[in-house]
Tab-separated table of N, CA and C in Angstrom:
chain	number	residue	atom	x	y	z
K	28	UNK	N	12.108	9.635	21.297
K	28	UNK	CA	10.751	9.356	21.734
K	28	UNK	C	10.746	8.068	22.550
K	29	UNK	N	10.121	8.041	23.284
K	29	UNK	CA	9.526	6.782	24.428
K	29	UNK	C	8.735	5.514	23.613
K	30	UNK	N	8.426	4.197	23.737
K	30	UNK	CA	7.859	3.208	23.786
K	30	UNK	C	6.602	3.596	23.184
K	31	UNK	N	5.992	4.144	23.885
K	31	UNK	CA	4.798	4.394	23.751
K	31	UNK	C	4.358	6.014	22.267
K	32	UNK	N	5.322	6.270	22.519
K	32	UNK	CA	5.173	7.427	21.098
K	32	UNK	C	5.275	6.810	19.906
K	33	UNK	N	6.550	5.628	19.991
K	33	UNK	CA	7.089	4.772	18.841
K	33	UNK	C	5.581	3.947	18.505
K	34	UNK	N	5.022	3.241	19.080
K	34	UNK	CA	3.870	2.396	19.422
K	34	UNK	C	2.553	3.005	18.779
K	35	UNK	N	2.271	4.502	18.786
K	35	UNK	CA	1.138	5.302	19.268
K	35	UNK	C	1.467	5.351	17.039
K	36	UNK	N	2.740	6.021	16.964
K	36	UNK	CA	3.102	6.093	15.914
K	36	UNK	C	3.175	5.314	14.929
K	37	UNK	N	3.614	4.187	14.843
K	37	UNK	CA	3.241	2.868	14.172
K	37	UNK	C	2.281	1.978	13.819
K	38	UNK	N	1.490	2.087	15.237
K	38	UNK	CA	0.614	1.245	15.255
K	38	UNK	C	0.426	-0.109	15.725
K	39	UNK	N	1.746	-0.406	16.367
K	39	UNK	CA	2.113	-1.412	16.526
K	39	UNK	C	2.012	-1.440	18.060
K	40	UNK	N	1.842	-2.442	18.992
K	40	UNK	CA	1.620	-2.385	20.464
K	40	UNK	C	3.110	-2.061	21.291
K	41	UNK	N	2.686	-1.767	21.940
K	41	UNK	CA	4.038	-1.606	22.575
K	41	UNK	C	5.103	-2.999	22.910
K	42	UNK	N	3.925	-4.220	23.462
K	42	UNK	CA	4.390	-5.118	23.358
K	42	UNK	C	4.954	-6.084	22.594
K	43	UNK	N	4.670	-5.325	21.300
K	43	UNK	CA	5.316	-6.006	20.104
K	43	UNK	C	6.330	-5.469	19.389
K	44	UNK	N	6.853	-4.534	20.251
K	44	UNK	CA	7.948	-3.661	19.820
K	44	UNK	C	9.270	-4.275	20.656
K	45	UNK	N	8.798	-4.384	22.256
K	45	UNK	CA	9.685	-5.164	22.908
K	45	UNK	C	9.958	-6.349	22.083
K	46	UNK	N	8.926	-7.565	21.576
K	46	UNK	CA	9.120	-8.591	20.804
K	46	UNK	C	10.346	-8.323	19.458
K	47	UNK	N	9.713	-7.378	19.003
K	47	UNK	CA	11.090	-6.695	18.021
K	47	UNK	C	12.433	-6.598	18.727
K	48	UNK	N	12.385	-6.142	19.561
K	48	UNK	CA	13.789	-5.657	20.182
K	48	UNK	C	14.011	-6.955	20.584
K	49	UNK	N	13.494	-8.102	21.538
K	49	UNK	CA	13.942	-9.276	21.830
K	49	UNK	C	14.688	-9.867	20.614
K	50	UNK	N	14.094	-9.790	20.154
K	50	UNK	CA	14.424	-10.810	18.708
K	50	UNK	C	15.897	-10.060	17.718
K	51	UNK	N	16.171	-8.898	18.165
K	51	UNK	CA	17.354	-7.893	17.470
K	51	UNK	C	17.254	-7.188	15.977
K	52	UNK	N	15.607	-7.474	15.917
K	52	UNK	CA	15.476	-6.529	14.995
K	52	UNK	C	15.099	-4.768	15.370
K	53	UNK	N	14.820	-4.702	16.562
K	53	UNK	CA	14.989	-3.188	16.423
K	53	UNK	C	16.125	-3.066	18.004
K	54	UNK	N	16.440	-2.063	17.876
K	54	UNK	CA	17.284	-1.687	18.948
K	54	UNK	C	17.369	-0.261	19.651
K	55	UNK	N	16.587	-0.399	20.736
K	55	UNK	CA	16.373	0.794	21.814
K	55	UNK	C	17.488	1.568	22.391
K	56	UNK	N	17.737	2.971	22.537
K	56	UNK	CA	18.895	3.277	23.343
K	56	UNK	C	17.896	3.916	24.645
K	57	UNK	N	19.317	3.433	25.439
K	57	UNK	CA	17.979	3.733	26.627
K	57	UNK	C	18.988	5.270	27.357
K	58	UNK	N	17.754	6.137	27.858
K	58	UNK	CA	18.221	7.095	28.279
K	58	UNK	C	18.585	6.777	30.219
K	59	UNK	N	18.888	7.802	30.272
K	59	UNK	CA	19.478	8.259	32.025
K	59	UNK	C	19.089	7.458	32.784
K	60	UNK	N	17.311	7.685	32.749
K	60	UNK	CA	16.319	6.756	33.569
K	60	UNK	C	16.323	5.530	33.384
K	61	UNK	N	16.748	5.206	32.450
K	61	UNK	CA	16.720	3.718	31.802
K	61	UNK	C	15.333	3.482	31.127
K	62	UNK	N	14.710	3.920	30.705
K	62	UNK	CA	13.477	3.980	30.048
K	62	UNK	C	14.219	3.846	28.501
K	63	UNK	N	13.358	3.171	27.263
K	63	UNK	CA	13.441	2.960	25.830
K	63	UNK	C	13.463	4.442	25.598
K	64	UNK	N	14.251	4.578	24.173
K	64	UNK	CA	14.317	5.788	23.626
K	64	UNK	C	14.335	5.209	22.089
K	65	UNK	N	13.558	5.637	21.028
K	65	UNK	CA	13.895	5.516	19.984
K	65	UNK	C	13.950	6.917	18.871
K	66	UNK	N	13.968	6.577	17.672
K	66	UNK	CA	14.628	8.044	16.621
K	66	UNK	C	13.373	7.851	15.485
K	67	UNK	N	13.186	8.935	14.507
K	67	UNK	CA	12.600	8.193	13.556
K	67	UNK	C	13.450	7.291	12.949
K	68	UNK	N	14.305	6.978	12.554
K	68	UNK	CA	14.740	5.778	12.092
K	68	UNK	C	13.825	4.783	12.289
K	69	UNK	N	13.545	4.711	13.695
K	69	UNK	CA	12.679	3.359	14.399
K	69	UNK	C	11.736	3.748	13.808
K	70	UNK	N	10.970	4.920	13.885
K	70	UNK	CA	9.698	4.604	13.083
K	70	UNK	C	9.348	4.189	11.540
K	71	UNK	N	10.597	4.553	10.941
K	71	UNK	CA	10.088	4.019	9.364
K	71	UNK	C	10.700	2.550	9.414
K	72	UNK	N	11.641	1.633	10.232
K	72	UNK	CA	11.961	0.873	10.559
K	72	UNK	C	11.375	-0.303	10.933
K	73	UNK	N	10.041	0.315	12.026
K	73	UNK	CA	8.950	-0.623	13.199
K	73	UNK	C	7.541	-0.744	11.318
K	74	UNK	N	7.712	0.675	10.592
K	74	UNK	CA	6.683	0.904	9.621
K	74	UNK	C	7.114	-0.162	8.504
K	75	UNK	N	8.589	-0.538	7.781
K	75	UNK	CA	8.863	-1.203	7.230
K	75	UNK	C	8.019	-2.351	8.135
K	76	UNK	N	8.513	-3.215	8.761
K	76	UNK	CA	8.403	-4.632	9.730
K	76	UNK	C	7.454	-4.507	9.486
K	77	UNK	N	5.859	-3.565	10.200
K	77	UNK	CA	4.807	-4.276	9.687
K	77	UNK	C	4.443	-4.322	8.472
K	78	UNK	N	5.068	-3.414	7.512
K	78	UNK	CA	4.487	-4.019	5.754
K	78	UNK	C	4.670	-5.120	5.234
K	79	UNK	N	5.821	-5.516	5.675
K	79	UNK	CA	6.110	-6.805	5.116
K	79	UNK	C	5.300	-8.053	5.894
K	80	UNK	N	4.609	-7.840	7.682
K	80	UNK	CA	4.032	-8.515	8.101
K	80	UNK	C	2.794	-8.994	7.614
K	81	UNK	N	2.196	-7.431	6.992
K	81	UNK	CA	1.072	-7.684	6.542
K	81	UNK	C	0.433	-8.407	4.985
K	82	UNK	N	1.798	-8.382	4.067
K	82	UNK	CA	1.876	-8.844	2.784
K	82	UNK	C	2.213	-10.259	3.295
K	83	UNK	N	2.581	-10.776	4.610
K	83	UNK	CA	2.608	-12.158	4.718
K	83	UNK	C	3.989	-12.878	4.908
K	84	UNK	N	4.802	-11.734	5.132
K	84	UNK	CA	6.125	-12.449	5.600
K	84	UNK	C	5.973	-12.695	7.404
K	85	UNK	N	7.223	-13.702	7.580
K	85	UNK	CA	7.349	-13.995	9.389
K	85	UNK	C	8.123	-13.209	9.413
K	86	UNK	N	8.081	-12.841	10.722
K	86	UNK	CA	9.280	-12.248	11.291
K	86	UNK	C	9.912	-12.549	10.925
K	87	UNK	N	11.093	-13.106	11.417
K	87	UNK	CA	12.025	-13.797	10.644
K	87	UNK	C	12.674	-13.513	9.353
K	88	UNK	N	11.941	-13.312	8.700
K	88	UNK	CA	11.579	-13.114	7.138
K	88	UNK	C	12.335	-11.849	7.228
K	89	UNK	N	11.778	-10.934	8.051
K	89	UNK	CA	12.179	-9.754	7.972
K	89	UNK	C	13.343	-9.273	8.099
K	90	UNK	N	14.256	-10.158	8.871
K	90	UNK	CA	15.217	-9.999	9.587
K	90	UNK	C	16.688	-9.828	7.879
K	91	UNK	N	16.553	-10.327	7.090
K	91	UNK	CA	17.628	-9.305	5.879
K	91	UNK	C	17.182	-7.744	5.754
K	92	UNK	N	16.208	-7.656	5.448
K	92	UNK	CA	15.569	-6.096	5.206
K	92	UNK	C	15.797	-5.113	6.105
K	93	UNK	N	15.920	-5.990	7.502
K	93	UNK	CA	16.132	-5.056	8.302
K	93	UNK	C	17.820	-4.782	8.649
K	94	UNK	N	18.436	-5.671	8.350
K	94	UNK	CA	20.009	-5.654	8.599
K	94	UNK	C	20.628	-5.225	6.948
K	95	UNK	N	19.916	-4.996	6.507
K	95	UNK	CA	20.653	-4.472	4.497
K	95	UNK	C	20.817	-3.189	5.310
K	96	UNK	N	21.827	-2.606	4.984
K	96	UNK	CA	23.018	-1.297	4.961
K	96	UNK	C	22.513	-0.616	4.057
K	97	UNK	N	21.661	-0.665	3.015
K	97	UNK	CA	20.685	-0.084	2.007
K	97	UNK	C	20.651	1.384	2.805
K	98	UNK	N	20.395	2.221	2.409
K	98	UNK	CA	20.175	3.816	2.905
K	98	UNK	C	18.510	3.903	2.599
K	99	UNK	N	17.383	4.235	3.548
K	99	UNK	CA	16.217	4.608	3.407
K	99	UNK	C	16.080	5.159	2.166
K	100	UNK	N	14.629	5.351	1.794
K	100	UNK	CA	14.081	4.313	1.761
K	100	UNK	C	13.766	3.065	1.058
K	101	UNK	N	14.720	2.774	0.883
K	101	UNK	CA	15.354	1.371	0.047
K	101	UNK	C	15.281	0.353	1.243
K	102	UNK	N	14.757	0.142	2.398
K	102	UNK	CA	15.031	-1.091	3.169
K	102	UNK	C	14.232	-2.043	2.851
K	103	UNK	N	13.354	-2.034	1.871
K	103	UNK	CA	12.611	-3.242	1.160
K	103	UNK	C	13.535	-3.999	0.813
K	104	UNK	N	15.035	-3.628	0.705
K	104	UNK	CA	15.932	-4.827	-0.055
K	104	UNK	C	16.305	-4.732	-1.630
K	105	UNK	N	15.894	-3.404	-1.833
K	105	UNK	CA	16.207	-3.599	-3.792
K	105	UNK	C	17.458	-3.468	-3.664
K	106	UNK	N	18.815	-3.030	-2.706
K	106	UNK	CA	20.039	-3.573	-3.188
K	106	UNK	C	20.318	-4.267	-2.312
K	107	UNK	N	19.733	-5.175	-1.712
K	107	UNK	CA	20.783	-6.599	-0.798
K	107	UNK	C	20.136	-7.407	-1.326
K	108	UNK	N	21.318	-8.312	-1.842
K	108	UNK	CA	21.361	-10.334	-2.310
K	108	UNK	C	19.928	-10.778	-1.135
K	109	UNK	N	19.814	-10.731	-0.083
K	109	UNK	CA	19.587	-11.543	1.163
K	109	UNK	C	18.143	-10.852	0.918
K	110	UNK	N	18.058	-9.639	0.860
K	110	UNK	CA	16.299	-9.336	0.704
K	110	UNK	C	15.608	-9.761	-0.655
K	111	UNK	N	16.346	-9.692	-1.478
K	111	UNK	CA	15.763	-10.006	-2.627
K	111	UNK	C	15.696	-11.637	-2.657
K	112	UNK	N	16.618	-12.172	-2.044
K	112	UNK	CA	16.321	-13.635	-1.963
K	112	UNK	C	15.070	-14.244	-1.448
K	113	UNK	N	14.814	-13.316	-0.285
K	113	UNK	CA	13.731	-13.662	0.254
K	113	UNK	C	12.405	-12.972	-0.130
K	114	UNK	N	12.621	-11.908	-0.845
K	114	UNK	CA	11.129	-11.902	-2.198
K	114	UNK	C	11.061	-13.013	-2.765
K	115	UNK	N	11.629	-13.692	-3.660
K	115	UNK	CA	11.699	-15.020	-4.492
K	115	UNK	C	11.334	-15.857	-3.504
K	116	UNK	N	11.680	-16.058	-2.779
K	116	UNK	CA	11.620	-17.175	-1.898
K	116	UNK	C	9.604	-16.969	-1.476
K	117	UNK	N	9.673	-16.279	-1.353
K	117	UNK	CA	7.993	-16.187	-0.755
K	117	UNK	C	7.099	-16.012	-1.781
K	118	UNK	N	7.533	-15.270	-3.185
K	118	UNK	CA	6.713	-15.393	-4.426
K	118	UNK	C	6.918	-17.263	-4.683
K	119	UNK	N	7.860	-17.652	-4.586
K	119	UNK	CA	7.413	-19.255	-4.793
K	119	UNK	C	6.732	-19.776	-3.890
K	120	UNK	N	6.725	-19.274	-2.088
K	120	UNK	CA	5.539	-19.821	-1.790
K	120	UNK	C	4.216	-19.317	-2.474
K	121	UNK	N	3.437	-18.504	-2.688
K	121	UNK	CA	2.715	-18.016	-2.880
K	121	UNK	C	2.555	-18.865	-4.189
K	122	UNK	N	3.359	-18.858	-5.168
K	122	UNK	CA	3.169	-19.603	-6.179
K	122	UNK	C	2.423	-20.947	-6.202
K	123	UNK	N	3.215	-21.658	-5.119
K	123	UNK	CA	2.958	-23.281	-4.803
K	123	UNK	C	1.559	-23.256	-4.002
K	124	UNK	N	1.100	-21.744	-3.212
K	124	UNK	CA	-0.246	-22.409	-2.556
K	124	UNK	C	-1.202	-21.916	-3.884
K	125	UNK	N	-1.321	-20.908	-4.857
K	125	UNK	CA	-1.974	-21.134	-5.831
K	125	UNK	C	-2.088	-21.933	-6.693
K	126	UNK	N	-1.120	-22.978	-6.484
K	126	UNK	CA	-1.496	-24.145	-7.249
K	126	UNK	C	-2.261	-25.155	-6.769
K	127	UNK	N	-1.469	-25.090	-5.539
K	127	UNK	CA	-2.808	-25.923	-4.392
K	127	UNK	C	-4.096	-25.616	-4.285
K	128	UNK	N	-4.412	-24.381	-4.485
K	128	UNK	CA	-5.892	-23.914	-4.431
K	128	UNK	C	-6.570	-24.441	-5.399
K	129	UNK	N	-5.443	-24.092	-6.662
K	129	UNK	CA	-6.275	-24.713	-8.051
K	129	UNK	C	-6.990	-25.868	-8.210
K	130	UNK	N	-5.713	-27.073	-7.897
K	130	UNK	CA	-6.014	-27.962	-7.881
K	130	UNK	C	-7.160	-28.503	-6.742
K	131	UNK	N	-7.272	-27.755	-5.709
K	131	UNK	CA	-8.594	-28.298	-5.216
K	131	UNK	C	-10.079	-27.857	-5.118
K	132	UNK	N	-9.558	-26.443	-6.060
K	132	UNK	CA	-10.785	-26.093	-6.735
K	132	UNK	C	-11.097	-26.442	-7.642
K	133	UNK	N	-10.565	-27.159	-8.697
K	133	UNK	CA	-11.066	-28.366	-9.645
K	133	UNK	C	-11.347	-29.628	-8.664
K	134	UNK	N	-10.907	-29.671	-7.597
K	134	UNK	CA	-11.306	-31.012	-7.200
K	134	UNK	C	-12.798	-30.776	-6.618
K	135	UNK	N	-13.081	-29.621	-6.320
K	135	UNK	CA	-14.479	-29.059	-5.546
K	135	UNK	C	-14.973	-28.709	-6.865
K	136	UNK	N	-15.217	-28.209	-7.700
K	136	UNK	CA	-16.013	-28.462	-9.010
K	136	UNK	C	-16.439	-29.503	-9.531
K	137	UNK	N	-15.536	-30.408	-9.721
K	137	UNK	CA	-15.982	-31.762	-10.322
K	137	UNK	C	-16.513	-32.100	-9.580
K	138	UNK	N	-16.446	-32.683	-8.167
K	138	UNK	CA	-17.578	-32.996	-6.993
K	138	UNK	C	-18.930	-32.623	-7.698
K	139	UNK	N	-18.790	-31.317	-7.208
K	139	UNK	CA	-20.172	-30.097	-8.169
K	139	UNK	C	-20.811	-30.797	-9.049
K	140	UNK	N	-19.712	-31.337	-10.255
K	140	UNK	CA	-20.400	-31.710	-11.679
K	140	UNK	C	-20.952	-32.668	-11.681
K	141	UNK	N	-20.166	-33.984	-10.486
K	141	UNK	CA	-20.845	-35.256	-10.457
K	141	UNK	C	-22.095	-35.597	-9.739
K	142	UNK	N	-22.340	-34.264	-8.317
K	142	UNK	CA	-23.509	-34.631	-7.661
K	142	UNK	C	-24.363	-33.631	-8.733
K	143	UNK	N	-23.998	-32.931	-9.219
K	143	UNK	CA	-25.602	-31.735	-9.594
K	143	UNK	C	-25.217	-31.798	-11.092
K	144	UNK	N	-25.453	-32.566	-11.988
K	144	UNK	CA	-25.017	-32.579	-13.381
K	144	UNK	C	-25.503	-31.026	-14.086
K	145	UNK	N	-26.758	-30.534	-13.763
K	145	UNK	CA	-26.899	-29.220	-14.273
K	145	UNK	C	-26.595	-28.006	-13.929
K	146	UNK	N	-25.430	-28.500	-12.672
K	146	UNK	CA	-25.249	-26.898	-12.127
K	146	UNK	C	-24.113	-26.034	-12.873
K	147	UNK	N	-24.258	-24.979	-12.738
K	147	UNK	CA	-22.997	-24.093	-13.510
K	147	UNK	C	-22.195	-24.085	-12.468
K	148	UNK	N	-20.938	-24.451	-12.759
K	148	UNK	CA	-19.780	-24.367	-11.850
K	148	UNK	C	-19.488	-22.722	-12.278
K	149	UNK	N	-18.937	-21.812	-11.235
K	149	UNK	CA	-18.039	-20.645	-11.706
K	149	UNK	C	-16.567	-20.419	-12.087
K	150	UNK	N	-16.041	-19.483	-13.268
K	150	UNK	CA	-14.965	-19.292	-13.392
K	150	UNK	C	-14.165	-20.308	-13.726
């Protein structure tokens, strides 16, 4: 399939597929004309990349998941060291900004308590 089937199929712009391919996470074979050609491979491939975009990884990020030798559909990383590292690695971010939140949602409550002594703070 062409650029634009891969794109149409995913959901993803076309121009952000080139961005994929710049970067060597996906890789086009190009036919006769020289025009992009991709397989489904690419599509559960381009479909992996944005799940993980959208749960909040960088690019970047992506880049073990997409190079684990794992056999579909296992490219989430449940058997490579390098993907699973980088689950942990982002559950501790996630960890560290819920603590940050915490703490400054007690700091925005107490504010609360000291200007409005009778208000009900929530939760």
């Amino acid at each position: 399939m062409r650029i634009g089937e891969l794109a149409e199929r995913t959901g993803v712009s076309t121009r952000s597929l080139r961005y994929y391919e710049k970067n060597g996470l996906l890789h086009a074979r190009r036919a006769s004309n020289g025009y992009r050609t991709y397989t489904e491979d690419d599509v559960r491939l381009v479909s992996e990349i944005r799940a993980l975009l959208q749960i909040g990884f960088t690019l970047e990020e992506t880049r073990p998941f997409v190079d684990c030798p794992a056999p579909w559909p296992q490219l989430r990383g449940g058997s490579c060291a390098e993907s699973v590292e980088v689950y942990e690695r982002k559950l501790s971010e996630i960890d560290q900004e819920i603590r940050v939140l915490l703490a400054r949602r007690a700091e925005v409550a107490a504010q609360l308590a000291q200007s409005c002594p009778g208000c009900f703070v929530r939760g």
